[in-house]
GROMACS .gro file of N, CA and C in nm:
model
  483
    1MET      N    1   4.703  -3.652  -1.498
    1MET     CA    2   4.660  -3.614  -1.626
    1MET      C    3   4.537  -3.564  -1.541
    2PHE      N    4   4.450  -3.487  -1.665
    2PHE     CA    5   4.326  -3.437  -1.661
    2PHE      C    6   4.273  -3.446  -1.728
    3PHE      N    7   4.110  -3.434  -1.787
    3PHE     CA    8   4.082  -3.411  -1.900
    3PHE      C    9   4.054  -3.240  -1.974
    4VAL      N   10   4.098  -3.260  -2.086
    4VAL     CA   11   4.086  -3.055  -2.143
    4VAL      C   12   3.963  -3.078  -2.164
    5ARG      N   13   3.852  -3.008  -2.169
    5ARG     CA   14   3.790  -3.017  -2.272
    5ARG      C   15   3.696  -2.866  -2.340
    6ASN      N   16   3.756  -2.799  -2.420
    6ASN     CA   17   3.715  -2.616  -2.411
    6ASN      C   18   3.621  -2.637  -2.540
    7ASN      N   19   3.478  -2.524  -2.531
    7ASN     CA   20   3.463  -2.502  -2.606
    7ASN      C   21   3.502  -2.421  -2.741
    8ASN      N   22   3.598  -2.335  -2.692
    8ASN     CA   23   3.636  -2.241  -2.762
    8ASN      C   24   3.775  -2.207  -2.718
    9PRO      N   25   3.878  -2.118  -2.809
    9PRO     CA   26   4.010  -2.160  -2.746
    9PRO      C   27   3.988  -2.039  -2.653
   10THR      N   28   4.091  -2.078  -2.565
   10THR     CA   29   4.114  -2.036  -2.404
   10THR      C   30   4.161  -1.901  -2.393
   11PRO      N   31   4.061  -1.787  -2.360
   11PRO     CA   32   4.098  -1.697  -2.321
   11PRO      C   33   4.257  -1.676  -2.228
   12ASN      N   34   4.285  -1.573  -2.313
   12ASN     CA   35   4.408  -1.535  -2.243
   12ASN      C   36   4.318  -1.423  -2.114
   13ILE      N   37   4.369  -1.394  -1.984
   13ILE     CA   38   4.368  -1.329  -1.914
   13ILE      C   39   4.415  -1.222  -1.802
   14ASP      N   40   4.416  -1.103  -1.786
   14ASP     CA   41   4.517  -1.067  -1.759
   14ASP      C   42   4.444  -0.990  -1.652
   15LEU      N   43   4.547  -1.073  -1.516
   15LEU     CA   44   4.464  -1.014  -1.345
   15LEU      C   45   4.476  -0.889  -1.300
   16ALA      N   46   4.538  -0.785  -1.418
   16ALA     CA   47   4.533  -0.654  -1.363
   16ALA      C   48   4.401  -0.610  -1.400
   17THR      N   49   4.281  -0.637  -1.478
   17THR     CA   50   4.229  -0.620  -1.535
   17THR      C   51   4.091  -0.741  -1.501
   18TRP      N   52   4.155  -0.856  -1.437
   18TRP     CA   53   3.960  -0.964  -1.436
   18TRP      C   54   3.920  -0.883  -1.353
   19GLN      N   55   3.774  -0.951  -1.369
   19GLN     CA   56   3.687  -0.922  -1.236
   19GLN      C   57   3.597  -1.030  -1.237
   20LEU      N   58   3.593  -1.058  -1.146
   20LEU     CA   59   3.435  -1.142  -1.108
   20LEU      C   60   3.267  -1.032  -1.034
   21ARG      N   61   3.208  -1.012  -1.161
   21ARG     CA   62   3.088  -0.941  -1.098
   21ARG      C   63   2.973  -1.044  -1.121
   22ILE      N   64   2.935  -0.994  -0.988
   22ILE     CA   65   2.785  -1.120  -0.900
   22ILE      C   66   2.658  -0.937  -0.969
   23GLU      N   67   2.548  -1.013  -1.005
   23GLU     CA   68   2.531  -0.907  -1.023
   23GLU      C   69   2.355  -0.999  -1.065
   24GLY      N   70   2.229  -0.916  -1.059
   24GLY     CA   71   2.111  -0.978  -1.106
   24GLY      C   72   2.024  -0.925  -0.985
   25SER      N   73   1.873  -1.015  -1.049
   25SER     CA   74   1.795  -0.982  -0.917
   25SER      C   75   1.762  -1.028  -0.810
   26GLY      N   76   1.883  -1.129  -0.833
   26GLY     CA   77   1.901  -1.284  -0.689
   26GLY      C   78   2.003  -1.144  -0.558
   27VAL      N   79   2.067  -1.032  -0.561
   27VAL     CA   80   2.106  -0.965  -0.504
   27VAL      C   81   2.097  -0.834  -0.498
   28LYS      N   82   2.146  -0.806  -0.343
   28LYS     CA   83   2.054  -0.620  -0.364
   28LYS      C   84   2.186  -0.523  -0.358
   29ARG      N   85   2.328  -0.602  -0.377
   29ARG     CA   86   2.397  -0.490  -0.376
   29ARG      C   87   2.512  -0.571  -0.456
   30PRO      N   88   2.494  -0.556  -0.655
   30PRO     CA   89   2.574  -0.568  -0.737
   30PRO      C   90   2.698  -0.535  -0.704
   31ARG      N   91   2.838  -0.646  -0.727
   31ARG     CA   92   2.978  -0.568  -0.716
   31ARG      C   93   3.035  -0.702  -0.774
   32THR      N   94   3.186  -0.625  -0.772
   32THR     CA   95   3.252  -0.711  -0.826
   32THR      C   96   3.344  -0.752  -0.735
   33PHE      N   97   3.457  -0.826  -0.771
   33PHE     CA   98   3.596  -0.867  -0.682
   33PHE      C   99   3.711  -0.907  -0.778
   34THR      N  100   3.779  -0.857  -0.698
   34THR     CA  101   3.887  -0.895  -0.793
   34THR      C  102   3.964  -1.000  -0.730
   35TYR      N  103   4.102  -1.078  -0.858
   35TYR     CA  104   4.121  -1.150  -0.746
   35TYR      C  105   4.207  -1.203  -0.658
   36ASP      N  106   4.218  -1.092  -0.573
   36ASP     CA  107   4.308  -1.087  -0.521
   36ASP      C  108   4.185  -1.097  -0.374
   37GLU      N  109   4.104  -1.026  -0.398
   37GLU     CA  110   3.955  -1.008  -0.288
   37GLU      C  111   3.906  -1.189  -0.239
   38ILE      N  112   3.937  -1.212  -0.351
   38ILE     CA  113   3.878  -1.367  -0.366
   38ILE      C  114   3.998  -1.472  -0.282
   39LEU      N  115   4.119  -1.439  -0.326
   39LEU     CA  116   4.170  -1.469  -0.243
   39LEU      C  117   4.206  -1.466  -0.130
   40SER      N  118   4.164  -1.340  -0.082
   40SER     CA  119   4.130  -1.300   0.067
   40SER      C  120   4.053  -1.414   0.144
   41MET      N  121   3.907  -1.455   0.113
   41MET     CA  122   3.851  -1.457   0.176
   41MET      C  123   3.899  -1.579   0.261
   42PRO      N  124   3.822  -1.688   0.328
   42PRO     CA  125   3.883  -1.791   0.400
   42PRO      C  126   3.870  -1.913   0.238
   43SER      N  127   3.948  -2.008   0.248
   43SER     CA  128   3.926  -2.113   0.142
   43SER      C  129   3.914  -2.247   0.185
   44VAL      N  130   3.866  -2.324   0.105
   44VAL     CA  131   3.822  -2.460   0.127
   44VAL      C  132   3.924  -2.570   0.041
   45SER      N  133   3.975  -2.693   0.095
   45SER     CA  134   4.025  -2.726   0.010
   45SER      C  135   3.934  -2.890  -0.041
   46VAL      N  136   3.873  -2.925  -0.159
   46VAL     CA  137   3.779  -3.036  -0.131
   46VAL      C  138   3.873  -3.141  -0.251
   47ILE      N  139   3.830  -3.256  -0.279
   47ILE     CA  140   3.820  -3.371  -0.355
   47ILE      C  141   3.714  -3.385  -0.458
   48ARG      N  142   3.750  -3.378  -0.569
   48ARG     CA  143   3.571  -3.406  -0.636
   48ARG      C  144   3.595  -3.409  -0.778
   49ALA      N  145   3.535  -3.501  -0.833
   49ALA     CA  146   3.543  -3.515  -0.963
   49ALA      C  147   3.459  -3.414  -1.124
   50ILE      N  148   3.520  -3.425  -1.202
   50ILE     CA  149   3.446  -3.357  -1.290
   50ILE      C  150   3.427  -3.471  -1.439
   51GLU      N  151   3.285  -3.496  -1.471
   51GLU     CA  152   3.319  -3.572  -1.615
   51GLU      C  153   3.234  -3.480  -1.692
   52CYS      N  154   3.271  -3.503  -1.811
   52CYS     CA  155   3.252  -3.421  -1.952
   52CYS      C  156   3.112  -3.454  -2.012
   53ALA      N  157   3.006  -3.383  -1.995
   53ALA     CA  158   2.879  -3.462  -2.063
   53ALA      C  159   2.876  -3.589  -2.181
   54GLY      N  160   2.991  -3.589  -2.255
   54GLY     CA  161   2.991  -3.645  -2.370
   54GLY      C  162   3.079  -3.733  -2.366
   55ASN      N  163   3.143  -3.815  -2.180
   55ASN     CA  164   3.219  -3.903  -2.186
   55ASN      C  165   3.161  -4.036  -2.210
   56GLY      N  166   3.264  -4.099  -2.321
   56GLY     CA  167   3.151  -4.205  -2.366
   56GLY      C  168   3.101  -4.170  -2.517
   57ARG      N  169   3.096  -4.067  -2.573
   57ARG     CA  170   3.017  -4.015  -2.663
   57ARG      C  171   3.071  -4.108  -2.807
   58ASN      N  172   3.184  -4.159  -2.798
   58ASN     CA  173   3.258  -4.245  -2.908
   58ASN      C  174   3.153  -4.348  -2.868
   59PHE      N  175   3.120  -4.427  -2.832
   59PHE     CA  176   3.045  -4.566  -2.839
   59PHE      C  177   2.889  -4.528  -2.855
   60PHE      N  178   2.858  -4.416  -2.848
   60PHE     CA  179   2.704  -4.368  -2.898
   60PHE      C  180   2.779  -4.390  -3.026
   61GLN      N  181   2.802  -4.324  -3.104
   61GLN     CA  182   2.878  -4.295  -3.266
   61GLN      C  183   2.905  -4.462  -3.338
   62LYS      N  184   3.011  -4.514  -3.264
   62LYS     CA  185   2.977  -4.679  -3.333
   62LYS      C  186   2.872  -4.740  -3.322
   63SER      N  187   2.755  -4.744  -3.191
   63SER     CA  188   2.628  -4.822  -3.207
   63SER      C  189   2.570  -4.750  -3.289
   64HIS      N  190   2.590  -4.641  -3.328
   64HIS     CA  191   2.417  -4.614  -3.400
   64HIS      C  192   2.516  -4.522  -3.516
   65SER      N  193   2.622  -4.552  -3.547
   65SER     CA  194   2.675  -4.492  -3.718
   65SER      C  195   2.666  -4.347  -3.697
   66GLU      N  196   2.607  -4.240  -3.641
   66GLU     CA  197   2.647  -4.105  -3.668
   66GLU      C  198   2.737  -4.016  -3.571
   67LYS      N  199   2.825  -3.930  -3.681
   67LYS     CA  200   2.841  -3.880  -3.619
   67LYS      C  201   2.821  -3.811  -3.464
   68ILE      N  202   2.887  -3.764  -3.343
   68ILE     CA  203   2.837  -3.680  -3.256
   68ILE      C  204   2.974  -3.558  -3.244
   69GLU      N  205   2.850  -3.409  -3.244
   69GLU     CA  206   2.986  -3.325  -3.275
   69GLU      C  207   3.008  -3.355  -3.077
   70GLY      N  208   3.184  -3.251  -3.061
   70GLY     CA  209   3.269  -3.269  -2.967
   70GLY      C  210   3.368  -3.342  -2.970
   71THR      N  211   3.427  -3.367  -2.867
   71THR     CA  212   3.552  -3.478  -2.831
   71THR      C  213   3.493  -3.583  -2.834
   72PRO      N  214   3.592  -3.676  -2.925
   72PRO     CA  215   3.498  -3.818  -2.930
   72PRO      C  216   3.570  -3.888  -2.833
   73TRP      N  217   3.534  -3.885  -2.685
   73TRP     CA  218   3.567  -3.951  -2.624
   73TRP      C  219   3.547  -4.111  -2.590
   74ASN      N  220   3.623  -4.180  -2.549
   74ASN     CA  221   3.556  -4.327  -2.524
   74ASN      C  222   3.526  -4.305  -2.394
   75LEU      N  223   3.634  -4.349  -2.250
   75LEU     CA  224   3.641  -4.316  -2.162
   75LEU      C  225   3.731  -4.222  -2.091
   76GLY      N  226   3.759  -4.144  -2.159
   76GLY     CA  227   3.865  -4.074  -2.085
   76GLY      C  228   3.784  -3.947  -2.039
   77GLY      N  229   3.703  -3.835  -2.060
   77GLY     CA  230   3.622  -3.757  -2.011
   77GLY      C  231   3.600  -3.737  -1.885
   78ILE      N  232   3.649  -3.766  -1.748
   78ILE     CA  233   3.636  -3.787  -1.628
   78ILE      C  234   3.749  -3.749  -1.620
   79GLY      N  235   3.765  -3.651  -1.478
   79GLY     CA  236   3.904  -3.660  -1.401
   79GLY      C  237   3.846  -3.645  -1.238
   80VAL      N  238   3.956  -3.676  -1.154
   80VAL     CA  239   3.986  -3.637  -0.984
   80VAL      C  240   4.024  -3.528  -0.963
   81ALA      N  241   4.010  -3.375  -0.890
   81ALA     CA  242   4.162  -3.340  -0.894
   81ALA      C  243   4.062  -3.310  -0.703
   82GLU      N  244   4.204  -3.255  -0.641
   82GLU     CA  245   4.198  -3.155  -0.486
   82GLU      C  246   4.214  -2.980  -0.582
   83TRP      N  247   4.104  -2.900  -0.509
   83TRP     CA  248   3.988  -2.820  -0.594
   83TRP      C  249   3.985  -2.693  -0.426
   84THR      N  250   4.067  -2.573  -0.474
   84THR     CA  251   4.083  -2.486  -0.346
   84THR      C  252   4.033  -2.375  -0.378
   85GLY      N  253   3.927  -2.331  -0.324
   85GLY     CA  254   3.830  -2.223  -0.332
   85GLY      C  255   3.786  -2.161  -0.235
   86VAL      N  256   3.681  -2.055  -0.275
   86VAL     CA  257   3.645  -1.965  -0.147
   86VAL      C  258   3.435  -2.067  -0.216
   87LEU      N  259   3.353  -2.078  -0.078
   87LEU     CA  260   3.230  -2.078  -0.100
   87LEU      C  261   3.136  -2.020  -0.201
   88LEU      N  262   3.055  -2.085  -0.318
   88LEU     CA  263   3.004  -1.959  -0.372
   88LEU      C  264   2.927  -1.856  -0.324
   89GLY      N  265   2.839  -1.947  -0.217
   89GLY     CA  266   2.742  -1.909  -0.095
   89GLY      C  267   2.797  -1.786  -0.010
   90ASP      N  268   2.942  -1.749   0.004
   90ASP     CA  269   2.964  -1.659   0.100
   90ASP      C  270   3.025  -1.582  -0.053
   91VAL      N  271   3.062  -1.593  -0.130
   91VAL     CA  272   3.041  -1.451  -0.215
   91VAL      C  273   2.870  -1.421  -0.256
   92LEU      N  274   2.810  -1.484  -0.266
   92LEU     CA  275   2.642  -1.467  -0.278
   92LEU      C  276   2.614  -1.352  -0.195
   93LYS      N  277   2.634  -1.332  -0.050
   93LYS     CA  278   2.599  -1.311   0.070
   93LYS      C  279   2.691  -1.169   0.046
   94ARG      N  280   2.795  -1.168  -0.002
   94ARG     CA  281   2.882  -1.039  -0.001
   94ARG      C  282   2.850  -0.946  -0.036
   95ALA      N  283   2.742  -0.993  -0.145
   95ALA     CA  284   2.671  -0.950  -0.259
   95ALA      C  285   2.475  -0.943  -0.238
   96GLY      N  286   2.458  -0.930  -0.093
   96GLY     CA  287   2.351  -0.941  -0.068
   96GLY      C  288   2.257  -1.008  -0.088
   97LEU      N  289   2.242  -1.178  -0.081
   97LEU     CA  290   2.175  -1.238  -0.159
   97LEU      C  291   2.085  -1.245  -0.064
   98LYS      N  292   1.924  -1.195  -0.250
   98LYS     CA  293   1.814  -1.203  -0.162
   98LYS      C  294   1.733  -1.314  -0.140
   99PRO      N  295   1.661  -1.318  -0.010
   99PRO     CA  296   1.567  -1.458   0.023
   99PRO      C  297   1.462  -1.522  -0.102
  100THR      N  298   1.445  -1.437  -0.206
  100THR     CA  299   1.386  -1.467  -0.260
  100THR      C  300   1.470  -1.507  -0.407
  101ALA      N  301   1.616  -1.522  -0.392
  101ALA     CA  302   1.711  -1.570  -0.530
  101ALA      C  303   1.637  -1.683  -0.532
  102ARG      N  304   1.658  -1.710  -0.644
  102ARG     CA  305   1.625  -1.927  -0.697
  102ARG      C  306   1.678  -1.933  -0.765
  103ASP      N  307   1.786  -1.892  -0.818
  103ASP     CA  308   1.942  -1.975  -0.923
  103ASP      C  309   2.044  -1.869  -0.931
  104VAL      N  310   2.144  -1.931  -1.010
  104VAL     CA  311   2.243  -1.854  -1.067
  104VAL      C  312   2.299  -1.922  -1.178
  105MET      N  313   2.362  -1.811  -1.256
  105MET     CA  314   2.365  -1.835  -1.400
  105MET      C  315   2.529  -1.737  -1.438
  106PRO      N  316   2.677  -1.878  -1.400
  106PRO     CA  317   2.758  -1.810  -1.419
  106PRO      C  318   2.797  -1.843  -1.571
  107ILE      N  319   2.856  -1.760  -1.624
  107ILE     CA  320   2.866  -1.697  -1.760
  107ILE      C  321   3.028  -1.723  -1.798
  108SER      N  322   3.057  -1.774  -1.877
  108SER     CA  323   3.224  -1.820  -1.907
  108SER      C  324   3.242  -1.665  -1.962
  109LEU      N  325   3.406  -1.687  -2.001
  109LEU     CA  326   3.474  -1.588  -2.021
  109LEU      C  327   3.501  -1.621  -2.198
  110ASP      N  328   3.486  -1.731  -2.219
  110ASP     CA  329   3.501  -1.722  -2.386
  110ASP      C  330   3.451  -1.669  -2.479
  111GLU      N  331   3.414  -1.702  -2.621
  111GLU     CA  332   3.349  -1.621  -2.713
  111GLU      C  333   3.249  -1.636  -2.784
  112LYS      N  334   3.212  -1.792  -2.682
  112LYS     CA  335   3.026  -1.900  -2.708
  112LYS      C  336   2.959  -1.830  -2.586
  113LYS      N  337   3.050  -1.775  -2.450
  113LYS     CA  338   2.986  -1.741  -2.356
  113LYS      C  339   2.874  -1.892  -2.298
  114ILE      N  340   2.960  -1.940  -2.248
  114ILE     CA  341   2.888  -2.097  -2.214
  114ILE      C  342   2.809  -2.048  -2.091
  115GLN      N  343   2.716  -2.096  -2.063
  115GLN     CA  344   2.616  -2.118  -1.925
  115GLN      C  345   2.554  -2.181  -1.896
  116ARG      N  346   2.543  -2.207  -1.774
  116ARG     CA  347   2.461  -2.355  -1.731
  116ARG      C  348   2.367  -2.267  -1.594
  117PRO      N  349   2.237  -2.269  -1.596
  117PRO     CA  350   2.207  -2.210  -1.476
  117PRO      C  351   2.180  -2.332  -1.347
  118PHE      N  352   2.156  -2.318  -1.238
  118PHE     CA  353   2.194  -2.378  -1.136
  118PHE      C  354   2.098  -2.387  -0.993
  119SER      N  355   2.041  -2.440  -0.937
  119SER     CA  356   1.971  -2.366  -0.810
  119SER      C  357   2.015  -2.265  -0.671
  120ILE      N  358   1.966  -2.262  -0.655
  120ILE     CA  359   2.045  -2.127  -0.557
  120ILE      C  360   2.114  -2.215  -0.406
  121GLU      N  361   1.997  -2.371  -0.377
  121GLU     CA  362   2.037  -2.486  -0.306
  121GLU      C  363   2.147  -2.507  -0.305
  122LYS      N  364   2.194  -2.566  -0.461
  122LYS     CA  365   2.314  -2.554  -0.514
  122LYS      C  366   2.411  -2.563  -0.472
  123ALA      N  367   2.402  -2.351  -0.516
  123ALA     CA  368   2.514  -2.260  -0.496
  123ALA      C  369   2.564  -2.263  -0.344
  124LEU      N  370   2.456  -2.261  -0.246
  124LEU     CA  371   2.456  -2.281  -0.120
  124LEU      C  372   2.531  -2.353  -0.059
  125GLU      N  373   2.537  -2.484  -0.116
  125GLU     CA  374   2.570  -2.611  -0.068
  125GLU      C  375   2.780  -2.562  -0.056
  126GLU      N  376   2.801  -2.678   0.079
  126GLU     CA  377   2.931  -2.610   0.129
  126GLU      C  378   3.086  -2.671   0.025
  127ASP      N  379   3.032  -2.773  -0.071
  127ASP     CA  380   3.097  -2.769  -0.170
  127ASP      C  381   3.120  -2.752  -0.311
  128THR      N  382   2.994  -2.614  -0.304
  128THR     CA  383   3.022  -2.562  -0.461
  128THR      C  384   3.100  -2.439  -0.368
  129LEU      N  385   3.175  -2.429  -0.481
  129LEU     CA  386   3.312  -2.342  -0.516
  129LEU      C  387   3.337  -2.217  -0.593
  130LEU      N  388   3.402  -2.118  -0.602
  130LEU     CA  389   3.469  -2.054  -0.691
  130LEU      C  390   3.624  -2.123  -0.683
  131VAL      N  391   3.666  -2.160  -0.772
  131VAL     CA  392   3.827  -2.244  -0.725
  131VAL      C  393   3.910  -2.157  -0.842
  132TYR      N  394   4.034  -2.152  -0.771
  132TYR     CA  395   4.182  -2.083  -0.814
  132TYR      C  396   4.279  -2.161  -0.813
  133ALA      N  397   4.272  -2.319  -0.755
  133ALA     CA  398   4.372  -2.410  -0.748
  133ALA      C  399   4.346  -2.560  -0.822
  134MET      N  400   4.420  -2.619  -0.841
  134MET     CA  401   4.427  -2.757  -0.831
  134MET      C  402   4.489  -2.804  -0.807
  135ASN      N  403   4.507  -2.904  -0.759
  135ASN     CA  404   4.593  -2.994  -0.672
  135ASN      C  405   4.703  -2.953  -0.627
  136GLY      N  406   4.693  -2.797  -0.534
  136GLY     CA  407   4.751  -2.741  -0.445
  136GLY      C  408   4.857  -2.639  -0.604
  137ASP      N  409   4.828  -2.596  -0.704
  137ASP     CA  410   4.864  -2.535  -0.801
  137ASP      C  411   4.768  -2.401  -0.845
  138ILE      N  412   4.832  -2.294  -0.880
  138ILE     CA  413   4.720  -2.205  -0.946
  138ILE      C  414   4.670  -2.272  -1.083
  139LEU      N  415   4.479  -2.262  -1.105
  139LEU     CA  416   4.457  -2.311  -1.141
  139LEU      C  417   4.497  -2.282  -1.321
  140PRO      N  418   4.522  -2.412  -1.379
  140PRO     CA  419   4.576  -2.372  -1.520
  140PRO      C  420   4.472  -2.266  -1.610
  141ILE      N  421   4.528  -2.251  -1.717
  141ILE     CA  422   4.455  -2.152  -1.829
  141ILE      C  423   4.357  -2.279  -1.837
  142ASP      N  424   4.365  -2.394  -1.872
  142ASP     CA  425   4.278  -2.494  -1.983
  142ASP      C  426   4.176  -2.570  -1.890
  143HIS      N  427   4.221  -2.518  -1.739
  143HIS     CA  428   4.129  -2.536  -1.661
  143HIS      C  429   4.023  -2.426  -1.569
  144GLY      N  430   4.024  -2.369  -1.654
  144GLY     CA  431   3.965  -2.202  -1.597
  144GLY      C  432   4.027  -2.119  -1.576
  145PHE      N  433   4.132  -2.066  -1.550
  145PHE     CA  434   4.234  -2.011  -1.509
  145PHE      C  435   4.147  -1.874  -1.485
  146PRO      N  436   4.157  -1.691  -1.455
  146PRO     CA  437   4.157  -1.783  -1.271
  146PRO      C  438   4.082  -1.827  -1.184
  147ILE      N  439   3.973  -1.825  -1.271
  147ILE     CA  440   3.839  -1.904  -1.123
  147ILE      C  441   3.725  -1.933  -1.218
  148ARG      N  442   3.665  -2.081  -1.242
  148ARG     CA  443   3.567  -2.166  -1.257
  148ARG      C  444   3.506  -2.169  -1.141
  149VAL      N  445   3.343  -2.233  -1.143
  149VAL     CA  446   3.299  -2.282  -1.102
  149VAL      C  447   3.292  -2.405  -1.052
  150LEU      N  448   3.297  -2.471  -0.957
  150LEU     CA  449   3.285  -2.627  -0.921
  150LEU      C  450   3.145  -2.610  -0.827
  151VAL      N  451   3.057  -2.712  -0.890
  151VAL     CA  452   2.984  -2.810  -0.878
  151VAL      C  453   2.979  -2.939  -0.868
  152PRO      N  454   3.002  -2.986  -0.744
  152PRO     CA  455   2.951  -3.166  -0.788
  152PRO      C  456   2.870  -3.169  -0.775
  153GLY      N  457   2.857  -3.295  -0.828
  153GLY     CA  458   2.731  -3.413  -0.920
  153GLY      C  459   2.663  -3.378  -0.996
  154TRP      N  460   2.720  -3.226  -1.087
  154TRP     CA  461   2.657  -3.175  -1.213
  154TRP      C  462   2.733  -3.242  -1.309
  155VAL      N  463   2.706  -3.213  -1.446
  155VAL     CA  464   2.769  -3.237  -1.523
  155VAL      C  465   2.888  -3.150  -1.563
  156GLY      N  466   2.992  -3.233  -1.666
  156GLY     CA  467   3.106  -3.101  -1.651
  156GLY      C  468   3.071  -2.939  -1.678
  157ILE      N  469   2.987  -2.951  -1.770
  157ILE     CA  470   2.973  -2.817  -1.878
  157ILE      C  471   2.948  -2.753  -1.744
  158ALA      N  472   2.856  -2.753  -1.623
  158ALA     CA  473   2.800  -2.631  -1.505
  158ALA      C  474   2.901  -2.601  -1.412
  159HIS      N  475   3.046  -2.648  -1.464
  159HIS     CA  476   3.159  -2.653  -1.392
  159HIS      C  477   3.230  -2.521  -1.473
  160THR      N  478   3.124  -2.401  -1.462
  160THR     CA  479   3.187  -2.275  -1.588
  160THR      C  480   3.316  -2.218  -1.532
  161LYS      N  481   3.385  -2.209  -1.721
  161LYS     CA  482   3.522  -2.189  -1.667
  161LYS      C  483   3.530  -2.015  -1.675
   0.00000   0.00000   0.00000
């Protein structure tokens, strides 16, 4: 069991046409990666928690008598899983990461285009991953299939699907 929090309907992804694009002022060689290219890279598995920023939101609503937007969690907006994927830093380096790079901005594929920047230092940490598996299985659609960012220690919305 793992909580599901989606900001929009989950998009249907066709792996035959899906690509991960790495671009911006922080890379020398903007490029795309196919799903198979990502799978062919060295992988790592880590056990990490993701917590929704709204975890406990329902308690605020009860104590302040104000309706809060989003899922009315009590304490169910947190989950722990084994995540398998590739180091985000390895992918960035394949695009020619510049020494002047300061941050990364993953952008979701859903209608709202959720995006949350984080520092290049965080992007290069050994457990910041582009994950394609959860608990030994292909990443489920509601958890970001085909790939999501895993940013340990950061609020759930930073783990862009």
